[in-house]
């Protein structure tokens, strides 16, 4: 099963940005964690990160015809603003899961709104890196062949 992992803006700054919230580990460490989790679950992980909304929309659209069977998405700040990313997820119609490293519902009120989440079948927040493993597992159990 081929799963696309989409990471939004500033996640490439992990290990530098707001370490009291996001921890000390850098983006490479997150990618290694996702690759290891995918291998353990027997799924193929294709990881994409961009700071640009349109690039994220383009990558989601490409998933429609590149053999992707599920999407794990942490849209980062675009979670709370982007109807375009929501529409892209709806357009391709692939099973999707929303992930956030932090517990977005326990932070500022504006982080409680999630547009992308409206197109997702499950959501893992506040679990740090492990949220990605849980999302991959959810897709491997709930989305194969859909
Ligand atoms: C985040 C939470 C968002 O509110 C924030 O803008 C991010 C990261 C998270 O993983 O906790 O950049 O998506």
PDB file of C-alpha atoms and ligand atoms in Angstrom:
ATOM      1  CA  UNK A   1       0.000   0.000   0.000  1.00  0.00           C
ATOM      2  CA  UNK A   2       1.431   3.351  -1.070  1.00  0.00           C
ATOM      3  CA  UNK A   3       0.809   6.235   1.344  1.00  0.00           C
ATOM      4  CA  UNK A   4       1.614   9.891   0.729  1.00  0.00           C
ATOM      5  CA  UNK A   5       2.681  11.888   3.795  1.00  0.00           C
ATOM      6  CA  UNK A   6       2.225  15.637   3.363  1.00  0.00           C
ATOM      7  CA  UNK A   7       3.863  18.079   5.771  1.00  0.00           C
ATOM      8  CA  UNK A   8       3.071  21.766   5.604  1.00  0.00           C
ATOM      9  CA  UNK A   9       4.922  24.996   6.347  1.00  0.00           C
ATOM     10  CA  UNK A  10       7.605  25.321   9.023  1.00  0.00           C
ATOM     11  CA  UNK A  11       7.716  21.610   9.784  1.00  0.00           C
ATOM     12  CA  UNK A  12      11.122  21.672   8.066  1.00  0.00           C
ATOM     13  CA  UNK A  13      12.161  23.872  11.035  1.00  0.00           C
ATOM     14  CA  UNK A  14      11.592  21.137  13.627  1.00  0.00           C
ATOM     15  CA  UNK A  15      14.395  21.087  16.182  1.00  0.00           C
ATOM     16  CA  UNK A  16      14.742  24.862  15.819  1.00  0.00           C
ATOM     17  CA  UNK A  17      11.205  26.234  16.047  1.00  0.00           C
ATOM     18  CA  UNK A  18       9.437  26.559  19.445  1.00  0.00           C
ATOM     19  CA  UNK A  19      11.207  23.583  20.989  1.00  0.00           C
ATOM     20  CA  UNK A  20       9.044  23.778  24.120  1.00  0.00           C
ATOM     21  CA  UNK A  21       6.118  22.798  21.857  1.00  0.00           C
ATOM     22  CA  UNK A  22       7.646  20.728  19.070  1.00  0.00           C
ATOM     23  CA  UNK A  23      10.667  19.164  20.762  1.00  0.00           C
ATOM     24  CA  UNK A  24      14.371  18.914  19.922  1.00  0.00           C
ATOM     25  CA  UNK A  25      14.261  16.458  17.051  1.00  0.00           C
ATOM     26  CA  UNK A  26      14.693  17.821  13.545  1.00  0.00           C
ATOM     27  CA  UNK A  27      12.738  17.193  10.341  1.00  0.00           C
ATOM     28  CA  UNK A  28      15.179  14.505   9.188  1.00  0.00           C
ATOM     29  CA  UNK A  29      14.457  12.630  12.410  1.00  0.00           C
ATOM     30  CA  UNK A  30      10.725  12.854  11.684  1.00  0.00           C
ATOM     31  CA  UNK A  31      11.274  11.479   8.173  1.00  0.00           C
ATOM     32  CA  UNK A  32      13.354   8.587   9.570  1.00  0.00           C
ATOM     33  CA  UNK A  33      10.639   7.883  12.145  1.00  0.00           C
ATOM     34  CA  UNK A  34       7.962   7.781   9.424  1.00  0.00           C
ATOM     35  CA  UNK A  35      10.103   5.551   7.172  1.00  0.00           C
ATOM     36  CA  UNK A  36      10.728   3.097  10.038  1.00  0.00           C
ATOM     37  CA  UNK A  37       7.054   3.037  11.029  1.00  0.00           C
ATOM     38  CA  UNK A  38       6.049   2.415   7.409  1.00  0.00           C
ATOM     39  CA  UNK A  39       8.517  -0.453   7.109  1.00  0.00           C
ATOM     40  CA  UNK A  40       7.199  -2.038  10.319  1.00  0.00           C
ATOM     41  CA  UNK A  41       3.632  -1.769   9.044  1.00  0.00           C
ATOM     42  CA  UNK A  42       4.557  -3.061   5.588  1.00  0.00           C
ATOM     43  CA  UNK A  43       3.438   0.063   3.725  1.00  0.00           C
ATOM     44  CA  UNK A  44       5.294   2.328   1.303  1.00  0.00           C
ATOM     45  CA  UNK A  45       5.757   5.929   2.481  1.00  0.00           C
ATOM     46  CA  UNK A  46       6.318   8.856   0.122  1.00  0.00           C
ATOM     47  CA  UNK A  47       7.087  11.943   2.231  1.00  0.00           C
ATOM     48  CA  UNK A  48       6.528  15.473   0.900  1.00  0.00           C
ATOM     49  CA  UNK A  49       7.075  18.816   2.651  1.00  0.00           C
ATOM     50  CA  UNK A  50       6.404  22.309   1.360  1.00  0.00           C
ATOM     51  CA  UNK A  51       6.010  25.806   2.724  1.00  0.00           C
ATOM     52  CA  UNK A  52       3.766  26.715  -0.236  1.00  0.00           C
ATOM     53  CA  UNK A  53       0.023  26.134  -0.304  1.00  0.00           C
ATOM     54  CA  UNK A  54      -0.118  25.687  -4.102  1.00  0.00           C
ATOM     55  CA  UNK A  55       2.699  23.121  -4.056  1.00  0.00           C
ATOM     56  CA  UNK A  56       0.758  21.129  -1.462  1.00  0.00           C
ATOM     57  CA  UNK A  57      -2.375  21.305  -3.639  1.00  0.00           C
ATOM     58  CA  UNK A  58      -0.313  20.145  -6.665  1.00  0.00           C
ATOM     59  CA  UNK A  59       1.145  17.189  -4.734  1.00  0.00           C
ATOM     60  CA  UNK A  60      -2.285  16.086  -3.477  1.00  0.00           C
ATOM     61  CA  UNK A  61      -3.675  16.307  -7.030  1.00  0.00           C
ATOM     62  CA  UNK A  62      -0.763  14.203  -8.353  1.00  0.00           C
ATOM     63  CA  UNK A  63      -1.661  11.506  -5.812  1.00  0.00           C
ATOM     64  CA  UNK A  64      -4.856  10.878  -7.791  1.00  0.00           C
ATOM     65  CA  UNK A  65      -2.923   9.163 -10.570  1.00  0.00           C
ATOM     66  CA  UNK A  66       0.407   8.030  -9.082  1.00  0.00           C
ATOM     67  CA  UNK A  67      -0.804   4.922  -7.276  1.00  0.00           C
ATOM     68  CA  UNK A  68      -1.283   6.551  -3.863  1.00  0.00           C
ATOM     69  CA  UNK A  69      -3.897   4.715  -1.796  1.00  0.00           C
ATOM     70  CA  UNK A  70      -4.022   6.951   1.266  1.00  0.00           C
ATOM     71  CA  UNK A  71      -2.814  10.332   2.535  1.00  0.00           C
ATOM     72  CA  UNK A  72      -1.447  11.339   5.937  1.00  0.00           C
ATOM     73  CA  UNK A  73      -1.478  15.114   6.194  1.00  0.00           C
ATOM     74  CA  UNK A  74      -0.147  17.616   8.697  1.00  0.00           C
ATOM     75  CA  UNK A  75      -1.037  20.863   6.914  1.00  0.00           C
ATOM     76  CA  UNK A  76       0.574  22.826   9.791  1.00  0.00           C
ATOM     77  CA  UNK A  77      -0.668  26.452   9.758  1.00  0.00           C
ATOM     78  CA  UNK A  78      -2.644  25.816   6.548  1.00  0.00           C
ATOM     79  CA  UNK A  79      -4.856  23.498   8.627  1.00  0.00           C
ATOM     80  CA  UNK A  80      -6.592  26.546  10.004  1.00  0.00           C
ATOM     81  CA  UNK A  81      -6.831  28.618   6.811  1.00  0.00           C
ATOM     82  CA  UNK A  82      -6.777  26.559   3.632  1.00  0.00           C
ATOM     83  CA  UNK A  83      -9.995  25.763   1.831  1.00  0.00           C
ATOM     84  CA  UNK A  84      -7.784  24.989  -1.208  1.00  0.00           C
ATOM     85  CA  UNK A  85      -6.129  22.048   0.590  1.00  0.00           C
ATOM     86  CA  UNK A  86      -9.536  20.825   1.801  1.00  0.00           C
ATOM     87  CA  UNK A  87     -10.862  21.000  -1.762  1.00  0.00           C
ATOM     88  CA  UNK A  88      -7.794  19.144  -3.122  1.00  0.00           C
ATOM     89  CA  UNK A  89      -8.323  16.314  -0.613  1.00  0.00           C
ATOM     90  CA  UNK A  90     -11.998  16.146  -1.577  1.00  0.00           C
ATOM     91  CA  UNK A  91     -11.143  16.281  -5.284  1.00  0.00           C
ATOM     92  CA  UNK A  92      -8.858  13.228  -5.228  1.00  0.00           C
ATOM     93  CA  UNK A  93     -11.186  11.362  -2.858  1.00  0.00           C
ATOM     94  CA  UNK A  94      -8.414   9.255  -1.302  1.00  0.00           C
ATOM     95  CA  UNK A  95      -8.705   8.126   2.338  1.00  0.00           C
ATOM     96  CA  UNK A  96      -6.925  10.748   4.434  1.00  0.00           C
ATOM     97  CA  UNK A  97      -5.836  11.138   8.054  1.00  0.00           C
ATOM     98  CA  UNK A  98      -4.965  14.404   9.816  1.00  0.00           C
ATOM     99  CA  UNK A  99      -1.947  14.580  12.126  1.00  0.00           C
ATOM    100  CA  UNK A 100      -0.623  17.299  14.437  1.00  0.00           C
ATOM    101  CA  UNK A 101       2.424  16.992  16.647  1.00  0.00           C
ATOM    102  CA  UNK A 102       0.835  19.198  19.291  1.00  0.00           C
ATOM    103  CA  UNK A 103      -2.626  19.130  20.835  1.00  0.00           C
ATOM    104  CA  UNK A 104      -4.090  21.856  18.636  1.00  0.00           C
ATOM    105  CA  UNK A 105      -7.384  21.884  20.557  1.00  0.00           C
ATOM    106  CA  UNK A 106      -5.544  22.874  23.753  1.00  0.00           C
ATOM    107  CA  UNK A 107      -3.727  25.834  22.143  1.00  0.00           C
ATOM    108  CA  UNK A 108      -4.989  29.188  20.798  1.00  0.00           C
ATOM    109  CA  UNK A 109      -8.679  29.189  19.769  1.00  0.00           C
ATOM    110  CA  UNK A 110      -7.851  29.742  16.062  1.00  0.00           C
ATOM    111  CA  UNK A 111      -6.087  26.344  16.002  1.00  0.00           C
ATOM    112  CA  UNK A 112      -9.364  24.573  16.817  1.00  0.00           C
ATOM    113  CA  UNK A 113     -10.588  25.120  13.248  1.00  0.00           C
ATOM    114  CA  UNK A 114      -9.389  22.497  10.789  1.00  0.00           C
ATOM    115  CA  UNK A 115     -10.419  22.758   7.148  1.00  0.00           C
ATOM    116  CA  UNK A 116      -8.353  19.768   5.975  1.00  0.00           C
ATOM    117  CA  UNK A 117      -9.809  17.718   8.816  1.00  0.00           C
ATOM    118  CA  UNK A 118     -13.226  17.945   7.158  1.00  0.00           C
ATOM    119  CA  UNK A 119     -11.919  15.589   4.448  1.00  0.00           C
ATOM    120  CA  UNK A 120     -10.158  13.193   6.855  1.00  0.00           C
ATOM    121  CA  UNK A 121     -11.440   9.936   8.293  1.00  0.00           C
ATOM    122  CA  UNK A 122      -9.316  10.079  11.437  1.00  0.00           C
ATOM    123  CA  UNK A 123      -7.231  12.527  13.427  1.00  0.00           C
ATOM    124  CA  UNK A 124      -4.219  12.096  15.731  1.00  0.00           C
ATOM    125  CA  UNK A 125      -3.097  15.152  17.696  1.00  0.00           C
ATOM    126  CA  UNK A 126      -0.734  15.794  20.560  1.00  0.00           C
ATOM    127  CA  UNK A 127       1.153  12.517  20.188  1.00  0.00           C
ATOM    128  CA  UNK A 128       4.347  13.977  18.704  1.00  0.00           C
ATOM    129  CA  UNK A 129       5.999  11.804  16.037  1.00  0.00           C
ATOM    130  CA  UNK A 130       3.886   8.823  17.088  1.00  0.00           C
ATOM    131  CA  UNK A 131       0.811  10.453  15.548  1.00  0.00           C
ATOM    132  CA  UNK A 132       2.260   9.659  12.117  1.00  0.00           C
ATOM    133  CA  UNK A 133       2.697   5.973  13.029  1.00  0.00           C
ATOM    134  CA  UNK A 134      -0.882   5.841  14.286  1.00  0.00           C
ATOM    135  CA  UNK A 135      -2.107   7.487  11.074  1.00  0.00           C
ATOM    136  CA  UNK A 136      -0.194   5.027   8.868  1.00  0.00           C
ATOM    137  CA  UNK A 137      -1.604   2.153  10.940  1.00  0.00           C
ATOM    138  CA  UNK A 138      -5.138   3.525  10.634  1.00  0.00           C
ATOM    139  CA  UNK A 139      -4.823   3.746   6.853  1.00  0.00           C
ATOM    140  CA  UNK A 140      -3.284   0.273   6.594  1.00  0.00           C
ATOM    141  CA  UNK A 141      -6.248  -1.135   8.548  1.00  0.00           C
ATOM    142  CA  UNK A 142      -9.090   0.973   7.162  1.00  0.00           C
ATOM    143  CA  UNK A 143      -8.231   2.138   3.680  1.00  0.00           C
ATOM    144  CA  UNK A 144      -6.596  -0.694   1.741  1.00  0.00           C
ATOM    145  CA  UNK A 145      -8.179  -1.184  -1.670  1.00  0.00           C
ATOM    146  CA  UNK A 146     -10.613   1.717  -1.185  1.00  0.00           C
TER     147      UNK A 146
HETATM  148  C1  LIG B   1       0.921  21.800  13.855  1.00  0.00           C
HETATM  149  C2  LIG B   1      -0.057  22.706  14.608  1.00  0.00           C
HETATM  150  C3  LIG B   1      -0.386  23.942  13.800  1.00  0.00           C
HETATM  151  O1  LIG B   1      -1.320  24.752  14.490  1.00  0.00           O
HETATM  152  C4  LIG B   1       0.872  24.755  13.566  1.00  0.00           C
HETATM  153  O2  LIG B   1       0.588  25.861  12.749  1.00  0.00           O
HETATM  154  C5  LIG B   1       1.983  23.943  12.992  1.00  0.00           C
HETATM  155  C6  LIG B   1       2.176  22.571  13.457  1.00  0.00           C
HETATM  156  C7  LIG B   1       1.360  20.591  14.688  1.00  0.00           C
HETATM  157  O3  LIG B   1       1.893  19.639  14.103  1.00  0.00           O
HETATM  158  O4  LIG B   1       1.170  20.577  15.910  1.00  0.00           O
HETATM  159  O5  LIG B   1       2.809  24.452  12.224  1.00  0.00           O
HETATM  160  O6  LIG B   1       0.277  21.322  12.698  1.00  0.00           O
END
